[in-house]
XYZ file of C-alpha atoms in Angstrom:
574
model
C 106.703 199.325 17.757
C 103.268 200.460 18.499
C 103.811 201.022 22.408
C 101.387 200.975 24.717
C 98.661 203.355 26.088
C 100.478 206.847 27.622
C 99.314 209.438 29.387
C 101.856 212.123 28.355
C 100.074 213.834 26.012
C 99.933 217.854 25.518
C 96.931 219.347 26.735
C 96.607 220.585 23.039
C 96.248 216.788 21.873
C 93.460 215.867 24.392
C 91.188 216.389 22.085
C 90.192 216.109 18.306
C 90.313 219.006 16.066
C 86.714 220.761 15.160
C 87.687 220.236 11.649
C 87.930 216.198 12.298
C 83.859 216.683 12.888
C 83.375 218.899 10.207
C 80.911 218.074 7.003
C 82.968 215.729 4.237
C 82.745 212.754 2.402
C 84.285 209.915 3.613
C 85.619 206.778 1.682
C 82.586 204.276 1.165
C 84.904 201.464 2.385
C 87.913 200.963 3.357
C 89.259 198.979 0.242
C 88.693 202.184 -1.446
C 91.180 203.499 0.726
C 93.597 201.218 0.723
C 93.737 200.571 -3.040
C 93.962 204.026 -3.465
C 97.111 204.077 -1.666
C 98.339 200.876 -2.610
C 97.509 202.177 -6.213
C 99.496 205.471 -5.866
C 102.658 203.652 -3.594
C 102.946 201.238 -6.529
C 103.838 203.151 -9.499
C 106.414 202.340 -12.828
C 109.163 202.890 -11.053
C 108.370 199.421 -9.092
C 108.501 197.908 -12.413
C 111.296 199.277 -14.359
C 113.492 201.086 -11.629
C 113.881 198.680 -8.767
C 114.792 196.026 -10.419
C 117.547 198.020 -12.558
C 119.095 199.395 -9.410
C 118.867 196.120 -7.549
C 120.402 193.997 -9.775
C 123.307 197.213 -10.319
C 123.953 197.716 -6.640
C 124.459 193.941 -5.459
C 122.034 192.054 -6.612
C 120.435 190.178 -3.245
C 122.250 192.504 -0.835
C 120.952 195.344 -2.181
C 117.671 194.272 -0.450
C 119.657 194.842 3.229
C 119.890 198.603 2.996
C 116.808 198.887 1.267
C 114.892 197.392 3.984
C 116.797 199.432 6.667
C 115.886 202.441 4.531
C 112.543 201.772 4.511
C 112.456 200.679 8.044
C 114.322 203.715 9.584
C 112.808 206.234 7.088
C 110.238 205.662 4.671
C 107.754 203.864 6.690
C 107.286 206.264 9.326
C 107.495 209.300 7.019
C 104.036 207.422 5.135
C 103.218 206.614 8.807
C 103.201 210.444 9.747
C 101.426 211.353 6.908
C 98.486 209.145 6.867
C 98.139 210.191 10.293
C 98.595 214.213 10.091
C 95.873 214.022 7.103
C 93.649 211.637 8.950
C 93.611 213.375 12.508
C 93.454 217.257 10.893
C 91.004 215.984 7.739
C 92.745 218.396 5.299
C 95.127 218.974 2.521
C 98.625 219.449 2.478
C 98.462 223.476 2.424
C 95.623 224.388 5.302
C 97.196 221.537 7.654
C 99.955 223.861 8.390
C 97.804 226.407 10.370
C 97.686 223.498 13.053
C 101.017 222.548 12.950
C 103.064 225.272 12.415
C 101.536 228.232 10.475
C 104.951 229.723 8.971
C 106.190 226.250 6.971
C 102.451 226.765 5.055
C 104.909 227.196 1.718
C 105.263 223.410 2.098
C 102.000 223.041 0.943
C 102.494 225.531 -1.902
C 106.026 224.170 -3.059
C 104.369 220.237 -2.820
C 101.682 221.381 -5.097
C 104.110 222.898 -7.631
C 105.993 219.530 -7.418
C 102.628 217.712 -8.165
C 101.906 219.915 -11.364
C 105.633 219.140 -12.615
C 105.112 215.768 -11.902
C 102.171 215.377 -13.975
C 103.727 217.541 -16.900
C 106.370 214.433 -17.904
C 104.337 211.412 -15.818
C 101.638 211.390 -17.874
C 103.670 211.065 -21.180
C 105.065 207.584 -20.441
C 101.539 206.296 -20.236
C 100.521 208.251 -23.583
C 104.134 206.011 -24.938
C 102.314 203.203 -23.554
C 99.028 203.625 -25.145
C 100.739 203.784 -28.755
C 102.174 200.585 -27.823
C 98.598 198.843 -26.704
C 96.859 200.146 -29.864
C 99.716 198.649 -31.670
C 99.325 195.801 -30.452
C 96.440 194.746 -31.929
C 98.305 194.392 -35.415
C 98.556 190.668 -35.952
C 101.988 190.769 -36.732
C 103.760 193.404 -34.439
C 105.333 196.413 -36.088
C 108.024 196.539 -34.164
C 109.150 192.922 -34.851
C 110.334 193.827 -38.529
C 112.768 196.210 -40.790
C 110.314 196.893 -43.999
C 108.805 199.760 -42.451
C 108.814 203.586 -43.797
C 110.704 204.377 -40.073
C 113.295 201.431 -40.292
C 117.122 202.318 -41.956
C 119.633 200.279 -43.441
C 120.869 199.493 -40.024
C 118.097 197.809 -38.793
C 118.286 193.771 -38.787
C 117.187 190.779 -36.850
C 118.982 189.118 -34.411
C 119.353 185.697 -35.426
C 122.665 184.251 -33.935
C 123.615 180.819 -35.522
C 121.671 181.249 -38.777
C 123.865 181.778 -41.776
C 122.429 184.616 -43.031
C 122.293 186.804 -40.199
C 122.655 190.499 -40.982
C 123.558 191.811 -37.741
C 126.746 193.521 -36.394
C 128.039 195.539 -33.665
C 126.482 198.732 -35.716
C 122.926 197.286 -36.009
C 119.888 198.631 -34.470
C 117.139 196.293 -33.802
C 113.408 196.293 -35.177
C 112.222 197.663 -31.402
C 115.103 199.788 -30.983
C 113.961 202.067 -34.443
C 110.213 201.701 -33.479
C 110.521 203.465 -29.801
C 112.967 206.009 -31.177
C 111.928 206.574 -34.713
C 108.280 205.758 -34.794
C 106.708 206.432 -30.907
C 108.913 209.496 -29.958
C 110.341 210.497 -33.470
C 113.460 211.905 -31.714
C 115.694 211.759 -34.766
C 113.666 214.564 -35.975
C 115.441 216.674 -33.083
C 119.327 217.435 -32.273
C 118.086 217.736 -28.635
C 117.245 220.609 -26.558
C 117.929 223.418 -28.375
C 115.457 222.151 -31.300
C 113.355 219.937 -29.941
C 111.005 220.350 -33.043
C 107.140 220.141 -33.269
C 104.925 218.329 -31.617
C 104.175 214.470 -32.400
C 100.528 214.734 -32.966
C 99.937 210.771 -32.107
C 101.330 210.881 -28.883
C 99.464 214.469 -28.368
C 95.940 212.453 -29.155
C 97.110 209.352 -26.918
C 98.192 212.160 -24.038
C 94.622 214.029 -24.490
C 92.910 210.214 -24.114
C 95.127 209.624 -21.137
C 93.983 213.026 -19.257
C 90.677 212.570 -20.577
C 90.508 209.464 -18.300
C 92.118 210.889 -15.996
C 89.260 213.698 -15.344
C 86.713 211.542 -15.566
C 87.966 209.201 -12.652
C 88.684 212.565 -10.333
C 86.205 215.357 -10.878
C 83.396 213.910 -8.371
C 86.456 213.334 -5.916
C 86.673 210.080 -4.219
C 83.328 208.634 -4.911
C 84.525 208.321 -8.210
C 88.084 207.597 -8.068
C 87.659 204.976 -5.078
C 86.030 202.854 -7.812
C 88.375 203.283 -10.469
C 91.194 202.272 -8.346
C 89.124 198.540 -8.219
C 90.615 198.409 -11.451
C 93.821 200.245 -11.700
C 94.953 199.087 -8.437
C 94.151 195.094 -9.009
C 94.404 194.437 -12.587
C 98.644 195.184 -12.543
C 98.991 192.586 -9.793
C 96.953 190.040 -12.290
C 99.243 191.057 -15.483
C 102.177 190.741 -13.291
C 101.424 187.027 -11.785
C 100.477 186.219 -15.530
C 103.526 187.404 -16.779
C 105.670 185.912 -14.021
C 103.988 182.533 -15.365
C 104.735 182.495 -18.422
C 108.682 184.705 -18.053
C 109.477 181.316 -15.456
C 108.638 178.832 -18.647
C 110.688 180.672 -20.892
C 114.330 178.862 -21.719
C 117.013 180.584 -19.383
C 114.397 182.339 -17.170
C 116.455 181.283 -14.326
C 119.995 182.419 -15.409
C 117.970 185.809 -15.219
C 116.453 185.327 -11.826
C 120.055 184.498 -10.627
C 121.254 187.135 -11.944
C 119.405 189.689 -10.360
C 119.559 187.765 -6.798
C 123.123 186.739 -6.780
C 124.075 189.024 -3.675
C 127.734 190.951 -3.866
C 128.192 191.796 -0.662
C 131.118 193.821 -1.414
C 129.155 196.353 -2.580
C 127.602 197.078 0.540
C 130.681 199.179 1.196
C 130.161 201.495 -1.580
C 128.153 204.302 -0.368
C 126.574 204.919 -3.804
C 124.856 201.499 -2.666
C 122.993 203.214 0.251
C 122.047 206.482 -1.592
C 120.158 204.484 -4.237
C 118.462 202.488 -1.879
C 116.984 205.590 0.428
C 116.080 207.369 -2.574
C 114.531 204.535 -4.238
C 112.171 203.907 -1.384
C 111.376 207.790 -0.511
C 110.562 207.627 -4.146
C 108.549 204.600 -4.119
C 106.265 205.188 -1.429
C 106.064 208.809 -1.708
C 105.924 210.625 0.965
C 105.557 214.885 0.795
C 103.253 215.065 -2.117
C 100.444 215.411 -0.008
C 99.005 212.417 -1.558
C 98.964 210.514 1.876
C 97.404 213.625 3.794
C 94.758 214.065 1.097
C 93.693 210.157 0.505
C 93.782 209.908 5.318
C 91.821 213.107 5.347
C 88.360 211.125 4.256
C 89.082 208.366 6.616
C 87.056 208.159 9.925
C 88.324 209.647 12.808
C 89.845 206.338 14.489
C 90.424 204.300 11.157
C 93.488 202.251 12.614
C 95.784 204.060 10.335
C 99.214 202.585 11.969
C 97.961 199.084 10.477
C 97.424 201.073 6.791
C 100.761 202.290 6.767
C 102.511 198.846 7.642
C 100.039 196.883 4.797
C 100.566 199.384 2.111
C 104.714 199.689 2.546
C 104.856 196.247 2.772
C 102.388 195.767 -0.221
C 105.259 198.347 -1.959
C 107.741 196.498 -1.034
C 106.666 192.917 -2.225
C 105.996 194.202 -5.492
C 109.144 195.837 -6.180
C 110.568 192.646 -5.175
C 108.107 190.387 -7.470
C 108.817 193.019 -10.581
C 112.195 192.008 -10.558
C 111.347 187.871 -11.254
C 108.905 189.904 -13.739
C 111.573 191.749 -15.958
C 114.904 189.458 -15.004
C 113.210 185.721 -16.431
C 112.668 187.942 -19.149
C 115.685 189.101 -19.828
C 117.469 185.614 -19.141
C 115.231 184.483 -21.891
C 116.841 186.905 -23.837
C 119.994 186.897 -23.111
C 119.516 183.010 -23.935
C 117.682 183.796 -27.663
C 120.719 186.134 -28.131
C 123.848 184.200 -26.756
C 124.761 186.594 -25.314
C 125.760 187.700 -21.464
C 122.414 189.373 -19.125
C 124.255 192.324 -18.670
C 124.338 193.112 -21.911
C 121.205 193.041 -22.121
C 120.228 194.586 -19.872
C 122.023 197.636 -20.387
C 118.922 199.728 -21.581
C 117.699 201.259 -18.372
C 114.137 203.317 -17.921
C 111.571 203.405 -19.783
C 114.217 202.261 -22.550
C 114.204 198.462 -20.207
C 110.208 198.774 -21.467
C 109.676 200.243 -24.464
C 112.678 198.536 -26.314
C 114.248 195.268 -24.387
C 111.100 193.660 -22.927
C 108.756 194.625 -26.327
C 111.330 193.062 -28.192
C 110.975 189.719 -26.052
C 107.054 189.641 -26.205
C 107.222 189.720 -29.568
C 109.363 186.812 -29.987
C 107.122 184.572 -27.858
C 103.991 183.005 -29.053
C 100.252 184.851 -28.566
C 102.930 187.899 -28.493
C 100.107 189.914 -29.287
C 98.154 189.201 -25.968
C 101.127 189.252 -24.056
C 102.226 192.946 -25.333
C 98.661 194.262 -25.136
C 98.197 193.056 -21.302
C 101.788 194.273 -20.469
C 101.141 197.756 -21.943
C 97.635 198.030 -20.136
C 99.222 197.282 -16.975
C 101.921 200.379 -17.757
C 99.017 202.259 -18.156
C 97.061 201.389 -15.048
C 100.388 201.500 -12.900
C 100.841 205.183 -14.083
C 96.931 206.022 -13.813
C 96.759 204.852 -9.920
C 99.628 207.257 -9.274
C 98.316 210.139 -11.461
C 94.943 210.099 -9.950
C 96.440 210.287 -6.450
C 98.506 212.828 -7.407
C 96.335 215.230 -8.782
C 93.736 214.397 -5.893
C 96.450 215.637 -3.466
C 96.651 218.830 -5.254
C 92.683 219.342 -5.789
C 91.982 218.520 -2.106
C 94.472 220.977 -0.828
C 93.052 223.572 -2.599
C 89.910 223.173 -2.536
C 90.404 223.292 1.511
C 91.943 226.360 1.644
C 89.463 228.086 -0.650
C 86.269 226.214 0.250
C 84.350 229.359 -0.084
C 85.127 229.813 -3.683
C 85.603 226.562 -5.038
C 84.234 224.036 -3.506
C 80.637 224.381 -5.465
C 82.901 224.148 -8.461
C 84.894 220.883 -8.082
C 84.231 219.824 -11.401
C 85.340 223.237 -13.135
C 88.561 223.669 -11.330
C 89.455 219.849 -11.771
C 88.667 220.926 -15.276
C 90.966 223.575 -15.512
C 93.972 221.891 -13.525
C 93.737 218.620 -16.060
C 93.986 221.324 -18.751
C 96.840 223.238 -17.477
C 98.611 219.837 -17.319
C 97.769 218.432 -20.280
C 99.323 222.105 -21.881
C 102.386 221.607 -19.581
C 102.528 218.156 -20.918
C 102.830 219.097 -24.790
C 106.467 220.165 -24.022
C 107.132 216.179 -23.749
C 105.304 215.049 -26.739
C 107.493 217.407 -29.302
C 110.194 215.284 -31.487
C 112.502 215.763 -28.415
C 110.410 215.235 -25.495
C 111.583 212.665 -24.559
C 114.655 214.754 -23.175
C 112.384 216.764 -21.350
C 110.861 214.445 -19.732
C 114.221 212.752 -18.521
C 114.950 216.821 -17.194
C 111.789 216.630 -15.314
C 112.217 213.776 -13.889
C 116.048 214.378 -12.901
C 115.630 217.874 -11.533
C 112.122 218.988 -10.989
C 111.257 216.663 -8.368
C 113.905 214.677 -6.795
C 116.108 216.950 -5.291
C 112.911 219.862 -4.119
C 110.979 216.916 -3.296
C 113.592 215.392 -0.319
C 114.465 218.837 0.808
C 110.535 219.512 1.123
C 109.817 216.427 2.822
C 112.973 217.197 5.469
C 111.409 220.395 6.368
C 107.986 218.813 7.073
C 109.496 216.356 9.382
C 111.131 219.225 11.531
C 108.392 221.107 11.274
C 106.099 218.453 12.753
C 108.287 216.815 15.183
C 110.528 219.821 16.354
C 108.200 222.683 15.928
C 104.895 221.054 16.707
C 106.477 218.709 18.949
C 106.644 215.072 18.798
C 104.753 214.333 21.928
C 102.121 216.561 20.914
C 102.006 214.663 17.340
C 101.890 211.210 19.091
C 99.128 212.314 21.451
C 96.940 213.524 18.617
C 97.411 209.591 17.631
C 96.116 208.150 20.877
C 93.440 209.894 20.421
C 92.782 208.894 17.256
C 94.080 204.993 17.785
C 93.667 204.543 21.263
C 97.634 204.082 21.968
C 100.882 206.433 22.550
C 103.274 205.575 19.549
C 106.059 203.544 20.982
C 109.626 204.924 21.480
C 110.627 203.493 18.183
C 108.441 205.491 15.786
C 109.679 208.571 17.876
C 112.845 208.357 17.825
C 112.475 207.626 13.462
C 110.280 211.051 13.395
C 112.416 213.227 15.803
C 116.431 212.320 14.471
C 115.828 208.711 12.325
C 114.169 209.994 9.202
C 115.553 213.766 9.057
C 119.249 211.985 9.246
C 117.905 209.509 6.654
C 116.257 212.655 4.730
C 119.711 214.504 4.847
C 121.712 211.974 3.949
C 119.790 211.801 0.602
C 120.201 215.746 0.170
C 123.454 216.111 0.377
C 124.221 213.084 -1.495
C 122.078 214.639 -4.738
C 123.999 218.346 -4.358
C 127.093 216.630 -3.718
C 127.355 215.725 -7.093
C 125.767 217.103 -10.575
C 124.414 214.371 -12.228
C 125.766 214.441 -16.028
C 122.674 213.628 -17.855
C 122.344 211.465 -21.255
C 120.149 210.000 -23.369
C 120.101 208.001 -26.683
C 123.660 208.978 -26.762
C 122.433 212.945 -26.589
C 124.940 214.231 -23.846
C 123.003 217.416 -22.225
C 124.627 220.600 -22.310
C 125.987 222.523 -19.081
C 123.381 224.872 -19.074
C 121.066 221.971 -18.701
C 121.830 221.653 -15.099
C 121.464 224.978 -14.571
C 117.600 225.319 -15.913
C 117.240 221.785 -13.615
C 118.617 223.139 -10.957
C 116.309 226.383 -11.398
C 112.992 224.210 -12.228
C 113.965 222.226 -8.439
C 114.211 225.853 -6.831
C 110.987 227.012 -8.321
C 108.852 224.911 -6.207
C 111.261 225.207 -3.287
C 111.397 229.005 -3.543
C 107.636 228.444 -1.985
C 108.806 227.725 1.257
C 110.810 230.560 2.528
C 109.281 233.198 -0.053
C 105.866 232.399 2.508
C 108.076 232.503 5.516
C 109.167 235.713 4.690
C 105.113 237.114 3.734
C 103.705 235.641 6.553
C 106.640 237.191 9.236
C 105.924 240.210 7.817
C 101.916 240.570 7.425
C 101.829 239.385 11.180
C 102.033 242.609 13.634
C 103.936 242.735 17.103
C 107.569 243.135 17.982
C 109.894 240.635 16.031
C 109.658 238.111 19.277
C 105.820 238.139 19.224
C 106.082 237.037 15.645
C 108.359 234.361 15.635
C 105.961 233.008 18.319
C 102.759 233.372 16.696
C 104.482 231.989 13.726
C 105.250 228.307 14.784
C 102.184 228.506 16.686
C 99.445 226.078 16.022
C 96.135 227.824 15.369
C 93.499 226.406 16.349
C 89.796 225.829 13.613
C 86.824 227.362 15.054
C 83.445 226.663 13.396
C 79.829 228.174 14.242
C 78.722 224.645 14.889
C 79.875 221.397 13.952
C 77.930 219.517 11.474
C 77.818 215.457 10.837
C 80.056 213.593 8.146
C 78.854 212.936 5.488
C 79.096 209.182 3.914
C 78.856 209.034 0.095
């Protein structure tokens, strides 16, 4: 795949861009990097969404089209990236006056996406923090029915035992604690009163952002350290967890369960739409993450090689969280006599915060076990949220240097503030059916159209040839015909595939047996537009502020401008 050395390159790729040369802090090392975008590839929905959809769409051969996927069309989308912010050493909304100065509302409309993004990400992990300061009570509170959030319903599960309570109307002791006591939702009726807001998960939220500014406001020297932690410490949690979930009795009815392969399914097209959007998702391409982290690498940091290690890193640990969850559940569905499927019918952060608590709380040192499962939630969501915003800081801060770039800390300040206000919508009595409207419509759908765009923008408008001979220069070889034929017809048909699969159908959205209104999907579909309306609302401003006939400004507009500096000053290595 990586081709050989190639003289066809443009004459406007011969050389690197003054801005590569330009004055900026570079990553200290390159584990910094790497765990950085390890750390932001590897996110919750490895743990709790992969292995859902895997075990629901086949089982085992469910892995074949989500390897193609990510062969044909995530991989070299995070390819592309890493190498458009590495050669050009700038955020996602200046990059596009080198590549193609009239799809600049990408940048806009990603950053918008990033903001949502953090308005209903951010809450899971404040969920998660009630859950690890709960677990230091000795006996876990979500383990009994005598407390003031429990109802009559409530009972133990104790099958064989002669005076067990439970029927097919009980709720279990985790079941009232997520809903009742975390996220208080019977205190809403759902949208339309979603009530005040839940002042514990409002303090946890503020803690969360608070660390969250902290590990971001002196940019990567700070954050490249942080991910040491963050980055490593889920990968520990997950290989002690897989440890113990393999000891547990029926472990391995689970694991067969979620790798028994039905290849029949692989004829359901359903099948190959979840497994293209679950990798776009998972390694994240066109949140201008990937340009942002590449842009402090060094020039000819081998950046081919990082995009193969952290993919595959991805990968593997989707793959690993589903031994993770499924020994779990077998253990389960074993304590329970009951059938894995049933379960394992919770799905989301549901799978967490009620079917696996109420497993670590049946098993002994449950304690431990729940407080080193909730601090890896936490440090799974922290890896991606620190990215995230980073992306969004980095992009600005390039394309107003003048006026903000003295003032990092201030205007990291005000954006953790703007999203921790934009957050309190999730944290009311019925957040938690905003934040499954975020997630739904505000990013999926704007998010794949986005990333389409900025695929034909770089390899149809820039030109594919001239993008491949700004990596020789930077890599010392001419991207083999593989990768080019993934950028220039591979990943847009992957990319528009997924698009018209989401519009194709309106998804009908529910939750805790709360069925959401029409009009639901009309605000979603607005929230998706309102990044997306970025893109051609700057087409149209930028056609119009440039001057010449109509023809000269079409051309000027998809042509590449080029950085010119008084003088070119050193990098700088923090």
């Amino acid at each position: 795949m990586e081709g050989q050395n190639n003289p066809q390159t443009t004459s406007s790729g011969m050389e690197p861009p003054r801005n590569a040369m330009r004055s900026r802090e570079l990553w200290k090392g390159k584990p910094d990097f790497l765990l950085s975008v390890i750390g932001y590839a590897v996110d919750l929905g490895n743990v709790w969404r992969f292995p859902y959809i895997c075990y629901q769409n086949g089982g085992g051969a469910f892995l074949v089209p989500y390897l193609l996927m990510a062969v044909f069309g995530g991989v070299p989308l995070f390819y592309m990236e890493l190498a458009l912010g590495q050669f050009y050493r700038t955020g996602c909304i200046s990059i596009w006056a080198h590549i193609c100065p009239i799809f600049k509302g990408i940048g806009y409309a990603i950053c918008v996406i990033a903001l949502y993004t953090a308005f209903y990400y951010n809450t899971i992990m404040a969920w998660a923090l009630h859950y690890l300061l709960s677990s230091f009570h000795s006996t876990l509170p979500w383990t009994t029915c005598d407390n003031p959030w429990n109802t009559p319903l409530c009972a133990l599960y104790s099958p064989g035992e002669t005076n067990n309570t439970w029927t097919n109307t009980s709720t279990s002791p985790a079941e009232e604690y997520y809903l009742r006591h975390v996220l208080q939702v019977h205190q809403s009726s759902g949208l339309n009163h979603l009530g005040s807001v839940n002042w514990r998960l409002a303090l946890c939220l503020l803690l969360i952002f608070t660390v969250v500014y902290f590990s971001i406001w002196r940019g990567i020297g700070t954050s490249g350290k942080v991910v040491w932690v963050t980055a490593t410490l889920p990968y520990l949690v997950l290989f002690v967890m897989l440890i113990r979930g393999v000891t547990l009795p029926g472990a391995w009815n689970g694991v067969l369960y979620y790798l028994k392969p039905d290849w029949t399914r692989l004829l359901n097209s359903k099948v190959w739409v979840d497994a293209a959007a679950q990798i776009l998702f998972s390694l994240g391409p066109g949140f201008g993450v990937l340009m942002a982290l590449a842009s402090y690498n060094n020039f000819h940091n081998n950046c081919y090689r990082d995009a193969l290690v952290s993919s595959g890193v991805n990968c593997l640990t989707s793959f690993l969280s589903g031994f993770v969850i499924f020994t779990v559940l077998g253990y389960m569905a074993e304590l329970r006599k009951q059938d894995i499927e049933t379960v394992a019918k919770d799905i989301g952060p549901s799978l967490l915060f009620i079917t696996y608590t109420e497993a670590l709380a049946t098993m002994p040192a449950s304690s431990f076990f729940s407080f080193i499962f909730f601090l890896m939630i936490i440090a799974l969501g922290l890896d991606s949220t620190l990215a995230g915003l980073e992306g969004v800081v980095t992009a600005v801060l390039d394309e107003f240097p003048r006026v903000l770039l003295r003032r990092r800390e201030w205007f990291v300040l005000g954006l953790v503030f703007l999203c921790y206000v934009g957050s309190l919508t999730t944290v009311v009595y019925g957040g938690a059916y905003v934040v499954k409207l975020f997630e739904e419509f505000a990013t999926g759908p704007a998010i794949i159209t986005v990333v389409f765009l900025e695929v034909i923008a770089v390899s149809w408008f820039y030109g594919v040839s001239r993008f491949c001979g700004n990596v020789q220069l930077m890599l010392g070889f001419f991207p083999g015909l593989f990768w080019r034929m993934c950028w220039m017809v591979l990943s847009p048909c992957f990319l528009l595939f997924i698009i018209i699969s989401f519009l194709s159908v309106a998804p009908e959205l529910k939750l805790f047996q709360y069925l959401y209104p029409p009009w639901t999907t009309v605000l979603g579909y607005g929230m998706g537009l309102s990044s997306f309306i970025c893109v051609p609302a700057y087409m149209t401003f930028y056609f119009l502020c440039t001057s010449g006939t109509c023809k000269q400004r079409l051309l000027q507009s998809i042509t590449p401008q080029r950085m010119i500096h008084a003088e070119d000053t050193p990098v700088i290595q923090l």
